[in-house]
């Protein structure tokens, strides 16, 4: 999967602000931040859809998603957080490498967040650093 941007990120051929990694998956800041602290979690293997995951890969993805979600909450103070994936070519995906979106939606008082603006690499890096610190301070 030479051309897959997420495989290129995994090979360190394309930039990404890394949030989390283990032997099965990684998480990094989405280049588009409709709300701050939006993160993508991906398997290290080029798997296209949810249905192609093995049980072990699914468990690893869910574990990573849960840990990163806790860190996003600790750092951003968000309440609502959407966890979703778009499946397959008919979903109009830009990248056909399975990815779980973690999108914080609401402040702790229930106010919806909406922040559609360009985000610089420096901003992505500083959000990623804050999340990595929170992950390092967690007990899992
Ligand atoms: P989907 O295709 O499921 O809507 O989402 C693809 C996601 O990957 C989008 O949220 C898009 O912003 C993100 N994305 C696409 N290209 C890159 C990239 O080069 N780097 C990063 N960090 N995210 C990307
Ligand atoms: Zn890929």
mmCIF file with all atom_site columns, C-alpha atoms and ligand atoms in Angstrom:
data_model
loop_
_atom_site.group_PDB
_atom_site.id
_atom_site.type_symbol
_atom_site.label_atom_id
_atom_site.label_alt_id
_atom_site.label_comp_id
_atom_site.label_asym_id
_atom_site.label_entity_id
_atom_site.label_seq_id
_atom_site.pdbx_PDB_ins_code
_atom_site.Cartn_x
_atom_site.Cartn_y
_atom_site.Cartn_z
_atom_site.occupancy
_atom_site.B_iso_or_equiv
_atom_site.pdbx_formal_charge
_atom_site.auth_seq_id
_atom_site.auth_comp_id
_atom_site.auth_asym_id
_atom_site.auth_atom_id
_atom_site.pdbx_PDB_model_num
ATOM   1   C  CA  . UNK A 1 1   ? 0.000   0.000   0.000  1.00 0.00 ? 1   UNK A CA  1
ATOM   2   C  CA  . UNK A 1 2   ? 2.665   2.451   -1.173 1.00 0.00 ? 2   UNK A CA  1
ATOM   3   C  CA  . UNK A 1 3   ? 0.334   5.378   -1.714 1.00 0.00 ? 3   UNK A CA  1
ATOM   4   C  CA  . UNK A 1 4   ? -1.773  5.075   1.427  1.00 0.00 ? 4   UNK A CA  1
ATOM   5   C  CA  . UNK A 1 5   ? -1.137  8.227   3.471  1.00 0.00 ? 5   UNK A CA  1
ATOM   6   C  CA  . UNK A 1 6   ? -1.658  6.403   6.753  1.00 0.00 ? 6   UNK A CA  1
ATOM   7   C  CA  . UNK A 1 7   ? 0.801   3.652   5.748  1.00 0.00 ? 7   UNK A CA  1
ATOM   8   C  CA  . UNK A 1 8   ? 3.237   6.442   4.837  1.00 0.00 ? 8   UNK A CA  1
ATOM   9   C  CA  . UNK A 1 9   ? 2.747   7.957   8.300  1.00 0.00 ? 9   UNK A CA  1
ATOM   10  C  CA  . UNK A 1 10  ? 3.448   4.512   9.797  1.00 0.00 ? 10  UNK A CA  1
ATOM   11  C  CA  . UNK A 1 11  ? 6.679   4.315   7.753  1.00 0.00 ? 11  UNK A CA  1
ATOM   12  C  CA  . UNK A 1 12  ? 7.638   7.846   8.928  1.00 0.00 ? 12  UNK A CA  1
ATOM   13  C  CA  . UNK A 1 13  ? 7.513   9.076   5.335  1.00 0.00 ? 13  UNK A CA  1
ATOM   14  C  CA  . UNK A 1 14  ? 4.778   11.636  6.085  1.00 0.00 ? 14  UNK A CA  1
ATOM   15  C  CA  . UNK A 1 15  ? 4.445   13.945  9.095  1.00 0.00 ? 15  UNK A CA  1
ATOM   16  C  CA  . UNK A 1 16  ? 2.014   13.238  11.913 1.00 0.00 ? 16  UNK A CA  1
ATOM   17  C  CA  . UNK A 1 17  ? 1.677   14.437  15.498 1.00 0.00 ? 17  UNK A CA  1
ATOM   18  C  CA  . UNK A 1 18  ? 1.849   11.145  17.366 1.00 0.00 ? 18  UNK A CA  1
ATOM   19  C  CA  . UNK A 1 19  ? -0.353  10.678  20.434 1.00 0.00 ? 19  UNK A CA  1
ATOM   20  C  CA  . UNK A 1 20  ? -0.083  6.954   21.242 1.00 0.00 ? 20  UNK A CA  1
ATOM   21  C  CA  . UNK A 1 21  ? 1.545   3.785   19.960 1.00 0.00 ? 21  UNK A CA  1
ATOM   22  C  CA  . UNK A 1 22  ? 1.664   0.112   20.841 1.00 0.00 ? 22  UNK A CA  1
ATOM   23  C  CA  . UNK A 1 23  ? 2.619   -2.981  18.860 1.00 0.00 ? 23  UNK A CA  1
ATOM   24  C  CA  . UNK A 1 24  ? -0.735  -3.149  17.029 1.00 0.00 ? 24  UNK A CA  1
ATOM   25  C  CA  . UNK A 1 25  ? -1.883  0.438   16.507 1.00 0.00 ? 25  UNK A CA  1
ATOM   26  C  CA  . UNK A 1 26  ? -1.033  4.128   16.657 1.00 0.00 ? 26  UNK A CA  1
ATOM   27  C  CA  . UNK A 1 27  ? -3.002  7.319   17.284 1.00 0.00 ? 27  UNK A CA  1
ATOM   28  C  CA  . UNK A 1 28  ? -2.218  10.783  15.904 1.00 0.00 ? 28  UNK A CA  1
ATOM   29  C  CA  . UNK A 1 29  ? -3.849  14.198  15.553 1.00 0.00 ? 29  UNK A CA  1
ATOM   30  C  CA  . UNK A 1 30  ? -6.245  14.533  12.634 1.00 0.00 ? 30  UNK A CA  1
ATOM   31  C  CA  . UNK A 1 31  ? -4.920  17.141  10.239 1.00 0.00 ? 31  UNK A CA  1
ATOM   32  C  CA  . UNK A 1 32  ? -8.476  18.568  10.185 1.00 0.00 ? 32  UNK A CA  1
ATOM   33  C  CA  . UNK A 1 33  ? -9.655  19.774  13.586 1.00 0.00 ? 33  UNK A CA  1
ATOM   34  C  CA  . UNK A 1 34  ? -13.400 20.495  13.364 1.00 0.00 ? 34  UNK A CA  1
ATOM   35  C  CA  . UNK A 1 35  ? -13.105 20.586  17.148 1.00 0.00 ? 35  UNK A CA  1
ATOM   36  C  CA  . UNK A 1 36  ? -9.845  20.716  19.108 1.00 0.00 ? 36  UNK A CA  1
ATOM   37  C  CA  . UNK A 1 37  ? -8.177  17.421  20.121 1.00 0.00 ? 37  UNK A CA  1
ATOM   38  C  CA  . UNK A 1 38  ? -9.654  15.347  17.281 1.00 0.00 ? 38  UNK A CA  1
ATOM   39  C  CA  . UNK A 1 39  ? -7.552  12.165  17.061 1.00 0.00 ? 39  UNK A CA  1
ATOM   40  C  CA  . UNK A 1 40  ? -7.422  9.203   14.656 1.00 0.00 ? 40  UNK A CA  1
ATOM   41  C  CA  . UNK A 1 41  ? -6.562  5.662   15.770 1.00 0.00 ? 41  UNK A CA  1
ATOM   42  C  CA  . UNK A 1 42  ? -5.321  3.223   13.127 1.00 0.00 ? 42  UNK A CA  1
ATOM   43  C  CA  . UNK A 1 43  ? -4.027  -0.368  13.000 1.00 0.00 ? 43  UNK A CA  1
ATOM   44  C  CA  . UNK A 1 44  ? -0.384  -0.810  11.946 1.00 0.00 ? 44  UNK A CA  1
ATOM   45  C  CA  . UNK A 1 45  ? -1.579  -3.132  9.184  1.00 0.00 ? 45  UNK A CA  1
ATOM   46  C  CA  . UNK A 1 46  ? -3.320  -1.742  6.095  1.00 0.00 ? 46  UNK A CA  1
ATOM   47  C  CA  . UNK A 1 47  ? -6.824  -3.016  6.851  1.00 0.00 ? 47  UNK A CA  1
ATOM   48  C  CA  . UNK A 1 48  ? -9.645  -1.379  4.909  1.00 0.00 ? 48  UNK A CA  1
ATOM   49  C  CA  . UNK A 1 49  ? -12.804 -1.931  6.884  1.00 0.00 ? 49  UNK A CA  1
ATOM   50  C  CA  . UNK A 1 50  ? -14.050 -2.705  10.353 1.00 0.00 ? 50  UNK A CA  1
ATOM   51  C  CA  . UNK A 1 51  ? -15.176 -6.105  9.098  1.00 0.00 ? 51  UNK A CA  1
ATOM   52  C  CA  . UNK A 1 52  ? -11.621 -7.088  8.139  1.00 0.00 ? 52  UNK A CA  1
ATOM   53  C  CA  . UNK A 1 53  ? -10.258 -6.756  11.692 1.00 0.00 ? 53  UNK A CA  1
ATOM   54  C  CA  . UNK A 1 54  ? -9.427  -9.913  13.620 1.00 0.00 ? 54  UNK A CA  1
ATOM   55  C  CA  . UNK A 1 55  ? -10.791 -10.136 17.147 1.00 0.00 ? 55  UNK A CA  1
ATOM   56  C  CA  . UNK A 1 56  ? -7.307  -9.410  18.498 1.00 0.00 ? 56  UNK A CA  1
ATOM   57  C  CA  . UNK A 1 57  ? -6.919  -6.344  16.275 1.00 0.00 ? 57  UNK A CA  1
ATOM   58  C  CA  . UNK A 1 58  ? -10.385 -5.136  17.273 1.00 0.00 ? 58  UNK A CA  1
ATOM   59  C  CA  . UNK A 1 59  ? -9.541  -5.498  20.949 1.00 0.00 ? 59  UNK A CA  1
ATOM   60  C  CA  . UNK A 1 60  ? -6.259  -3.621  20.496 1.00 0.00 ? 60  UNK A CA  1
ATOM   61  C  CA  . UNK A 1 61  ? -8.030  -0.820  18.594 1.00 0.00 ? 61  UNK A CA  1
ATOM   62  C  CA  . UNK A 1 62  ? -10.700 -0.506  21.279 1.00 0.00 ? 62  UNK A CA  1
ATOM   63  C  CA  . UNK A 1 63  ? -8.116  -0.480  24.076 1.00 0.00 ? 63  UNK A CA  1
ATOM   64  C  CA  . UNK A 1 64  ? -6.119  2.262   22.324 1.00 0.00 ? 64  UNK A CA  1
ATOM   65  C  CA  . UNK A 1 65  ? -9.315  4.225   21.621 1.00 0.00 ? 65  UNK A CA  1
ATOM   66  C  CA  . UNK A 1 66  ? -10.360 4.043   25.265 1.00 0.00 ? 66  UNK A CA  1
ATOM   67  C  CA  . UNK A 1 67  ? -6.963  5.188   26.562 1.00 0.00 ? 67  UNK A CA  1
ATOM   68  C  CA  . UNK A 1 68  ? -6.784  8.081   24.129 1.00 0.00 ? 68  UNK A CA  1
ATOM   69  C  CA  . UNK A 1 69  ? -10.405 9.075   24.874 1.00 0.00 ? 69  UNK A CA  1
ATOM   70  C  CA  . UNK A 1 70  ? -9.569  9.313   28.589 1.00 0.00 ? 70  UNK A CA  1
ATOM   71  C  CA  . UNK A 1 71  ? -6.537  11.480  27.796 1.00 0.00 ? 71  UNK A CA  1
ATOM   72  C  CA  . UNK A 1 72  ? -8.609  13.783  25.550 1.00 0.00 ? 72  UNK A CA  1
ATOM   73  C  CA  . UNK A 1 73  ? -11.125 14.183  28.343 1.00 0.00 ? 73  UNK A CA  1
ATOM   74  C  CA  . UNK A 1 74  ? -8.417  14.841  30.961 1.00 0.00 ? 74  UNK A CA  1
ATOM   75  C  CA  . UNK A 1 75  ? -6.742  17.504  28.817 1.00 0.00 ? 75  UNK A CA  1
ATOM   76  C  CA  . UNK A 1 76  ? -9.686  19.212  27.118 1.00 0.00 ? 76  UNK A CA  1
ATOM   77  C  CA  . UNK A 1 77  ? -12.381 18.878  29.782 1.00 0.00 ? 77  UNK A CA  1
ATOM   78  C  CA  . UNK A 1 78  ? -14.791 17.661  27.104 1.00 0.00 ? 78  UNK A CA  1
ATOM   79  C  CA  . UNK A 1 79  ? -17.917 15.820  28.109 1.00 0.00 ? 79  UNK A CA  1
ATOM   80  C  CA  . UNK A 1 80  ? -19.390 14.351  24.918 1.00 0.00 ? 80  UNK A CA  1
ATOM   81  C  CA  . UNK A 1 81  ? -16.947 12.607  22.592 1.00 0.00 ? 81  UNK A CA  1
ATOM   82  C  CA  . UNK A 1 82  ? -17.996 10.930  19.332 1.00 0.00 ? 82  UNK A CA  1
ATOM   83  C  CA  . UNK A 1 83  ? -16.248 7.662   18.420 1.00 0.00 ? 83  UNK A CA  1
ATOM   84  C  CA  . UNK A 1 84  ? -16.899 6.641   14.827 1.00 0.00 ? 84  UNK A CA  1
ATOM   85  C  CA  . UNK A 1 85  ? -15.608 5.122   11.640 1.00 0.00 ? 85  UNK A CA  1
ATOM   86  C  CA  . UNK A 1 86  ? -16.736 5.462   8.053  1.00 0.00 ? 86  UNK A CA  1
ATOM   87  C  CA  . UNK A 1 87  ? -16.776 2.154   6.315  1.00 0.00 ? 87  UNK A CA  1
ATOM   88  C  CA  . UNK A 1 88  ? -15.708 1.297   2.776  1.00 0.00 ? 88  UNK A CA  1
ATOM   89  C  CA  . UNK A 1 89  ? -15.499 3.166   -0.491 1.00 0.00 ? 89  UNK A CA  1
ATOM   90  C  CA  . UNK A 1 90  ? -19.197 4.036   -0.635 1.00 0.00 ? 90  UNK A CA  1
ATOM   91  C  CA  . UNK A 1 91  ? -18.816 6.091   2.561  1.00 0.00 ? 91  UNK A CA  1
ATOM   92  C  CA  . UNK A 1 92  ? -16.746 8.555   0.527  1.00 0.00 ? 92  UNK A CA  1
ATOM   93  C  CA  . UNK A 1 93  ? -13.635 8.060   2.593  1.00 0.00 ? 93  UNK A CA  1
ATOM   94  C  CA  . UNK A 1 94  ? -10.510 9.904   1.618  1.00 0.00 ? 94  UNK A CA  1
ATOM   95  C  CA  . UNK A 1 95  ? -8.243  7.255   3.081  1.00 0.00 ? 95  UNK A CA  1
ATOM   96  C  CA  . UNK A 1 96  ? -9.017  3.548   2.739  1.00 0.00 ? 96  UNK A CA  1
ATOM   97  C  CA  . UNK A 1 97  ? -7.022  2.538   5.791  1.00 0.00 ? 97  UNK A CA  1
ATOM   98  C  CA  . UNK A 1 98  ? -9.352  1.702   8.647  1.00 0.00 ? 98  UNK A CA  1
ATOM   99  C  CA  . UNK A 1 99  ? -9.407  4.536   11.179 1.00 0.00 ? 99  UNK A CA  1
ATOM   100 C  CA  . UNK A 1 100 ? -11.438 5.378   14.258 1.00 0.00 ? 100 UNK A CA  1
ATOM   101 C  CA  . UNK A 1 101 ? -12.264 9.068   14.706 1.00 0.00 ? 101 UNK A CA  1
ATOM   102 C  CA  . UNK A 1 102 ? -12.259 10.461  18.250 1.00 0.00 ? 102 UNK A CA  1
ATOM   103 C  CA  . UNK A 1 103 ? -14.095 13.773  18.122 1.00 0.00 ? 103 UNK A CA  1
ATOM   104 C  CA  . UNK A 1 104 ? -14.731 15.752  21.326 1.00 0.00 ? 104 UNK A CA  1
ATOM   105 C  CA  . UNK A 1 105 ? -18.163 17.367  21.028 1.00 0.00 ? 105 UNK A CA  1
ATOM   106 C  CA  . UNK A 1 106 ? -19.283 19.087  24.211 1.00 0.00 ? 106 UNK A CA  1
ATOM   107 C  CA  . UNK A 1 107 ? -17.729 21.064  27.043 1.00 0.00 ? 107 UNK A CA  1
ATOM   108 C  CA  . UNK A 1 108 ? -18.424 19.720  30.533 1.00 0.00 ? 108 UNK A CA  1
ATOM   109 C  CA  . UNK A 1 109 ? -21.389 22.108  30.863 1.00 0.00 ? 109 UNK A CA  1
ATOM   110 C  CA  . UNK A 1 110 ? -22.948 20.664  27.686 1.00 0.00 ? 110 UNK A CA  1
ATOM   111 C  CA  . UNK A 1 111 ? -22.035 23.584  25.416 1.00 0.00 ? 111 UNK A CA  1
ATOM   112 C  CA  . UNK A 1 112 ? -21.398 22.252  21.905 1.00 0.00 ? 112 UNK A CA  1
ATOM   113 C  CA  . UNK A 1 113 ? -17.919 22.897  20.504 1.00 0.00 ? 113 UNK A CA  1
ATOM   114 C  CA  . UNK A 1 114 ? -17.429 23.981  16.979 1.00 0.00 ? 114 UNK A CA  1
ATOM   115 C  CA  . UNK A 1 115 ? -14.042 25.131  15.825 1.00 0.00 ? 115 UNK A CA  1
ATOM   116 C  CA  . UNK A 1 116 ? -13.635 24.614  12.078 1.00 0.00 ? 116 UNK A CA  1
ATOM   117 C  CA  . UNK A 1 117 ? -10.410 26.437  11.387 1.00 0.00 ? 117 UNK A CA  1
ATOM   118 C  CA  . UNK A 1 118 ? -7.008  25.573  9.932  1.00 0.00 ? 118 UNK A CA  1
ATOM   119 C  CA  . UNK A 1 119 ? -4.656  24.073  12.486 1.00 0.00 ? 119 UNK A CA  1
ATOM   120 C  CA  . UNK A 1 120 ? -0.891  24.471  12.130 1.00 0.00 ? 120 UNK A CA  1
ATOM   121 C  CA  . UNK A 1 121 ? 1.587   21.662  12.670 1.00 0.00 ? 121 UNK A CA  1
ATOM   122 C  CA  . UNK A 1 122 ? 2.785   23.499  15.795 1.00 0.00 ? 122 UNK A CA  1
ATOM   123 C  CA  . UNK A 1 123 ? -0.738  23.499  17.229 1.00 0.00 ? 123 UNK A CA  1
ATOM   124 C  CA  . UNK A 1 124 ? -1.183  19.808  16.355 1.00 0.00 ? 124 UNK A CA  1
ATOM   125 C  CA  . UNK A 1 125 ? 2.177   19.028  17.999 1.00 0.00 ? 125 UNK A CA  1
ATOM   126 C  CA  . UNK A 1 126 ? 1.312   20.899  21.169 1.00 0.00 ? 126 UNK A CA  1
ATOM   127 C  CA  . UNK A 1 127 ? -2.081  19.148  21.493 1.00 0.00 ? 127 UNK A CA  1
ATOM   128 C  CA  . UNK A 1 128 ? -0.336  15.792  20.857 1.00 0.00 ? 128 UNK A CA  1
ATOM   129 C  CA  . UNK A 1 129 ? 2.251   16.558  23.553 1.00 0.00 ? 129 UNK A CA  1
ATOM   130 C  CA  . UNK A 1 130 ? -0.469  17.381  26.094 1.00 0.00 ? 130 UNK A CA  1
ATOM   131 C  CA  . UNK A 1 131 ? -2.230  14.088  25.296 1.00 0.00 ? 131 UNK A CA  1
ATOM   132 C  CA  . UNK A 1 132 ? 1.010   12.090  25.566 1.00 0.00 ? 132 UNK A CA  1
ATOM   133 C  CA  . UNK A 1 133 ? 1.664   13.622  29.003 1.00 0.00 ? 133 UNK A CA  1
ATOM   134 C  CA  . UNK A 1 134 ? -1.868  12.655  30.124 1.00 0.00 ? 134 UNK A CA  1
ATOM   135 C  CA  . UNK A 1 135 ? -1.369  9.111   28.795 1.00 0.00 ? 135 UNK A CA  1
ATOM   136 C  CA  . UNK A 1 136 ? 1.980   8.799   30.602 1.00 0.00 ? 136 UNK A CA  1
ATOM   137 C  CA  . UNK A 1 137 ? 0.298   9.906   33.845 1.00 0.00 ? 137 UNK A CA  1
ATOM   138 C  CA  . UNK A 1 138 ? -2.581  7.415   33.545 1.00 0.00 ? 138 UNK A CA  1
ATOM   139 C  CA  . UNK A 1 139 ? -2.596  4.057   35.296 1.00 0.00 ? 139 UNK A CA  1
ATOM   140 C  CA  . UNK A 1 140 ? -3.163  1.735   32.342 1.00 0.00 ? 140 UNK A CA  1
HETATM 141 P  P1  . LIG B 2 .   ? -12.745 9.863   6.345  1.00 0.00 ? 1   LIG B P1  1
HETATM 142 O  O1  . LIG B 2 .   ? -12.192 9.532   5.016  1.00 0.00 ? 1   LIG B O1  1
HETATM 143 O  O2  . LIG B 2 .   ? -13.083 8.709   7.200  1.00 0.00 ? 1   LIG B O2  1
HETATM 144 O  O3  . LIG B 2 .   ? -13.797 10.915  6.333  1.00 0.00 ? 1   LIG B O3  1
HETATM 145 O  O4  . LIG B 2 .   ? -11.564 10.549  7.128  1.00 0.00 ? 1   LIG B O4  1
HETATM 146 C  C1  . LIG B 2 .   ? -10.230 10.584  6.729  1.00 0.00 ? 1   LIG B C1  1
HETATM 147 C  C2  . LIG B 2 .   ? -9.626  11.365  7.845  1.00 0.00 ? 1   LIG B C2  1
HETATM 148 O  O5  . LIG B 2 .   ? -8.230  11.395  7.743  1.00 0.00 ? 1   LIG B O5  1
HETATM 149 C  C3  . LIG B 2 .   ? -10.114 12.807  7.806  1.00 0.00 ? 1   LIG B C3  1
HETATM 150 O  O6  . LIG B 2 .   ? -10.570 13.132  9.111  1.00 0.00 ? 1   LIG B O6  1
HETATM 151 C  C4  . LIG B 2 .   ? -8.883  13.585  7.383  1.00 0.00 ? 1   LIG B C4  1
HETATM 152 O  O7  . LIG B 2 .   ? -8.853  14.860  8.003  1.00 0.00 ? 1   LIG B O7  1
HETATM 153 C  C5  . LIG B 2 .   ? -7.764  12.709  7.889  1.00 0.00 ? 1   LIG B C5  1
HETATM 154 N  N1  . LIG B 2 .   ? -6.546  12.816  7.105  1.00 0.00 ? 1   LIG B N1  1
HETATM 155 C  C6  . LIG B 2 .   ? -6.452  12.727  5.778  1.00 0.00 ? 1   LIG B C6  1
HETATM 156 N  N2  . LIG B 2 .   ? -5.163  12.884  5.383  1.00 0.00 ? 1   LIG B N2  1
HETATM 157 C  C7  . LIG B 2 .   ? -4.430  13.058  6.515  1.00 0.00 ? 1   LIG B C7  1
HETATM 158 C  C8  . LIG B 2 .   ? -3.041  13.272  6.772  1.00 0.00 ? 1   LIG B C8  1
HETATM 159 O  O8  . LIG B 2 .   ? -2.196  13.344  5.891  1.00 0.00 ? 1   LIG B O8  1
HETATM 160 N  N3  . LIG B 2 .   ? -2.666  13.406  8.061  1.00 0.00 ? 1   LIG B N3  1
HETATM 161 C  C9  . LIG B 2 .   ? -3.563  13.348  9.073  1.00 0.00 ? 1   LIG B C9  1
HETATM 162 N  N4  . LIG B 2 .   ? -3.097  13.502  10.315 1.00 0.00 ? 1   LIG B N4  1
HETATM 163 N  N5  . LIG B 2 .   ? -4.874  13.147  8.879  1.00 0.00 ? 1   LIG B N5  1
HETATM 164 C  C10 . LIG B 2 .   ? -5.306  13.005  7.613  1.00 0.00 ? 1   LIG B C10 1
HETATM 165 ZN ZN1 . LIG B 2 .   ? -2.613  2.023   4.692  1.00 0.00 ? 2   LIG B ZN1 1
#
